[in-house]
mmCIF file of C-alpha atoms in Angstrom:
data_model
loop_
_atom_site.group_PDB
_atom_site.id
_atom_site.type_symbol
_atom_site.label_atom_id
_atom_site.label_comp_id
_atom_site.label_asym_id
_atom_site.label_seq_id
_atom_site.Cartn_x
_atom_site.Cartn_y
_atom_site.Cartn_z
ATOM 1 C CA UNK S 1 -183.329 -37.779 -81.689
ATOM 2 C CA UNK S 2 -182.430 -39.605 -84.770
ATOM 3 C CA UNK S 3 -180.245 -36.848 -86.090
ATOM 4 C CA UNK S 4 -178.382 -36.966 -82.383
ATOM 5 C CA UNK S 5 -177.670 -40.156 -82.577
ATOM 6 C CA UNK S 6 -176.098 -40.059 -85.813
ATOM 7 C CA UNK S 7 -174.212 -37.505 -85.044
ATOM 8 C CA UNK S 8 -173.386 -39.056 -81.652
ATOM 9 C CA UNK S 9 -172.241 -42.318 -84.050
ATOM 10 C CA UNK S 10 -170.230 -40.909 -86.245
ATOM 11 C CA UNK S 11 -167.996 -39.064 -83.256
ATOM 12 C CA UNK S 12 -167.475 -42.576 -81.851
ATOM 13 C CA UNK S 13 -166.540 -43.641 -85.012
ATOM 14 C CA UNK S 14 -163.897 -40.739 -85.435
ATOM 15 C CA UNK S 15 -162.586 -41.261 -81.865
ATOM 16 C CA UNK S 16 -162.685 -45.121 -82.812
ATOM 17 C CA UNK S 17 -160.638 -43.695 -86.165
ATOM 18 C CA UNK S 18 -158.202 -42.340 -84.598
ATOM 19 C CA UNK S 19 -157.593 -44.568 -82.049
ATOM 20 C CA UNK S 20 -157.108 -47.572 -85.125
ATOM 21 C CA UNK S 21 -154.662 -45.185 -86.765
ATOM 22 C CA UNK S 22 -152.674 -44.141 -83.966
ATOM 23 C CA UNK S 23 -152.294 -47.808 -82.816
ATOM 24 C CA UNK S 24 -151.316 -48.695 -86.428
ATOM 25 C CA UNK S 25 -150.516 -45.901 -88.735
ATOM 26 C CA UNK S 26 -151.564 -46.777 -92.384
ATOM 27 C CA UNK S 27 -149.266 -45.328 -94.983
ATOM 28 C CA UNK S 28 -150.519 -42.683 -96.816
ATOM 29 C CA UNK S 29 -153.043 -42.637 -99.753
ATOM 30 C CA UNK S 30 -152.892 -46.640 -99.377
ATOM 31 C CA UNK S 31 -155.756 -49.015 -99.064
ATOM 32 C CA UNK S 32 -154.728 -49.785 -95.335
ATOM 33 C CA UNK S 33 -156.072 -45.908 -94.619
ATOM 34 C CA UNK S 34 -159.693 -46.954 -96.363
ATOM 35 C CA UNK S 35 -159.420 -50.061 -94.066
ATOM 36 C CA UNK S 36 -158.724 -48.350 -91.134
ATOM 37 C CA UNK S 37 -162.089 -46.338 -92.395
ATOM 38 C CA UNK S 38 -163.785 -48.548 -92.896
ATOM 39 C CA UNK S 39 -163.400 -50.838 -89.384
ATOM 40 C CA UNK S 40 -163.655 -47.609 -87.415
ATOM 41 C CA UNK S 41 -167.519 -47.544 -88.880
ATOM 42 C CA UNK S 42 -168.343 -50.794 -88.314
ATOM 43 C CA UNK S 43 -167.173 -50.971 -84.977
ATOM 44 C CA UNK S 44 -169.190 -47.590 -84.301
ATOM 45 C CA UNK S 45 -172.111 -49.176 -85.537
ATOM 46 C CA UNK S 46 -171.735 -52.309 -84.035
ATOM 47 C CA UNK S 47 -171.695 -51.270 -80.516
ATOM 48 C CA UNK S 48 -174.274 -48.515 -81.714
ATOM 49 C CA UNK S 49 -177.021 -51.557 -82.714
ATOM 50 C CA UNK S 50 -175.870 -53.245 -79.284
ATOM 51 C CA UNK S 51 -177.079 -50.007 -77.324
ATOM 52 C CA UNK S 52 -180.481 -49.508 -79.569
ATOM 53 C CA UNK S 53 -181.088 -53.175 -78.486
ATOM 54 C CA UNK S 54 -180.611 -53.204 -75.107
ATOM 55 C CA UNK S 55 -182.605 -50.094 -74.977
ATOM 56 C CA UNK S 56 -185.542 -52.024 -76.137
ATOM 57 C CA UNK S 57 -185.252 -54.496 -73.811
ATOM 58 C CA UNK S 58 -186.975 -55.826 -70.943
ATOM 59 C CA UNK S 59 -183.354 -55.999 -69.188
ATOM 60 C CA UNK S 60 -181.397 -53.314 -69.155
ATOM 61 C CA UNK S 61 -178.209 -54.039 -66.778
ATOM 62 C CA UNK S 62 -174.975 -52.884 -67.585
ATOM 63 C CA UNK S 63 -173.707 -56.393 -68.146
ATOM 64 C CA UNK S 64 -176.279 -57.331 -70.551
ATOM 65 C CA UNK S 65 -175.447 -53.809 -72.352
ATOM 66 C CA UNK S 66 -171.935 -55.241 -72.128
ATOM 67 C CA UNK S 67 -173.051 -58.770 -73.402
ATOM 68 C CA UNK S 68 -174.930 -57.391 -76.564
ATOM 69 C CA UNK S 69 -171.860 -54.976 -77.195
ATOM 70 C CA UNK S 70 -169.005 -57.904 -77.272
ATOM 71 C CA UNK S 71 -171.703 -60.091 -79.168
ATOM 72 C CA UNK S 72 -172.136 -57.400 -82.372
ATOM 73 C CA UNK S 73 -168.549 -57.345 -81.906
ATOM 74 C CA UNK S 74 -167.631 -61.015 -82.193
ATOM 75 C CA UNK S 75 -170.166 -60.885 -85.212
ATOM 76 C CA UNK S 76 -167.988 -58.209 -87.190
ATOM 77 C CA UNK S 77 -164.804 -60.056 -86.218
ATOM 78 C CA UNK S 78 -166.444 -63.233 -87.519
ATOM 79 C CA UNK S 79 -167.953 -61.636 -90.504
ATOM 80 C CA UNK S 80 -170.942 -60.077 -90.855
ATOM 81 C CA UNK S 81 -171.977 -61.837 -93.464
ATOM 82 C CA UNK S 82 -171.512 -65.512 -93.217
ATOM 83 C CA UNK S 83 -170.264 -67.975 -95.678
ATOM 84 C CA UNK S 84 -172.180 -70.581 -97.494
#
């Protein structure tokens, strides 16, 4: 199972990629393409720690599924690690 849902991740995040880059095309072999990478991930894993959550839980409707996945959203478009 653990291998499956890697693999599962890292399609969304490729779907997520491509979706980033067709939306905003980085120019080649710039650091907007590592970027682009890079957010693609984050978001994957993101919603991915949202559904391992709410799998866990006592409650699991689909709004508090969608709760937990705008939540570890918000966080990365906060920052996920805070400032002092």
């Amino acid at each position: 199972p653990v291998e499956e849902r890697e693999a599962a991740k890292e399609a969304f995040a490729e779907v997520v990629e491509e979706h980033l880059r067709h939306d905003d095309p980085p120019a080649p072999g710039s650091d907007a393409a590592l970027r682009v990478t890079v957010a693609a991930r984050c978001i994957a894993a993101a919603v991915f720690g949202a559904m391992e959550v709410w799998m866990l839980a006592e409650e699991r409707s689909l709004p508090e599924l969608a709760r937990l996945c705008r939540t570890a959203l918000d966080s990365l478009e906060s920052g996920v690690i805070p400032s002092p």
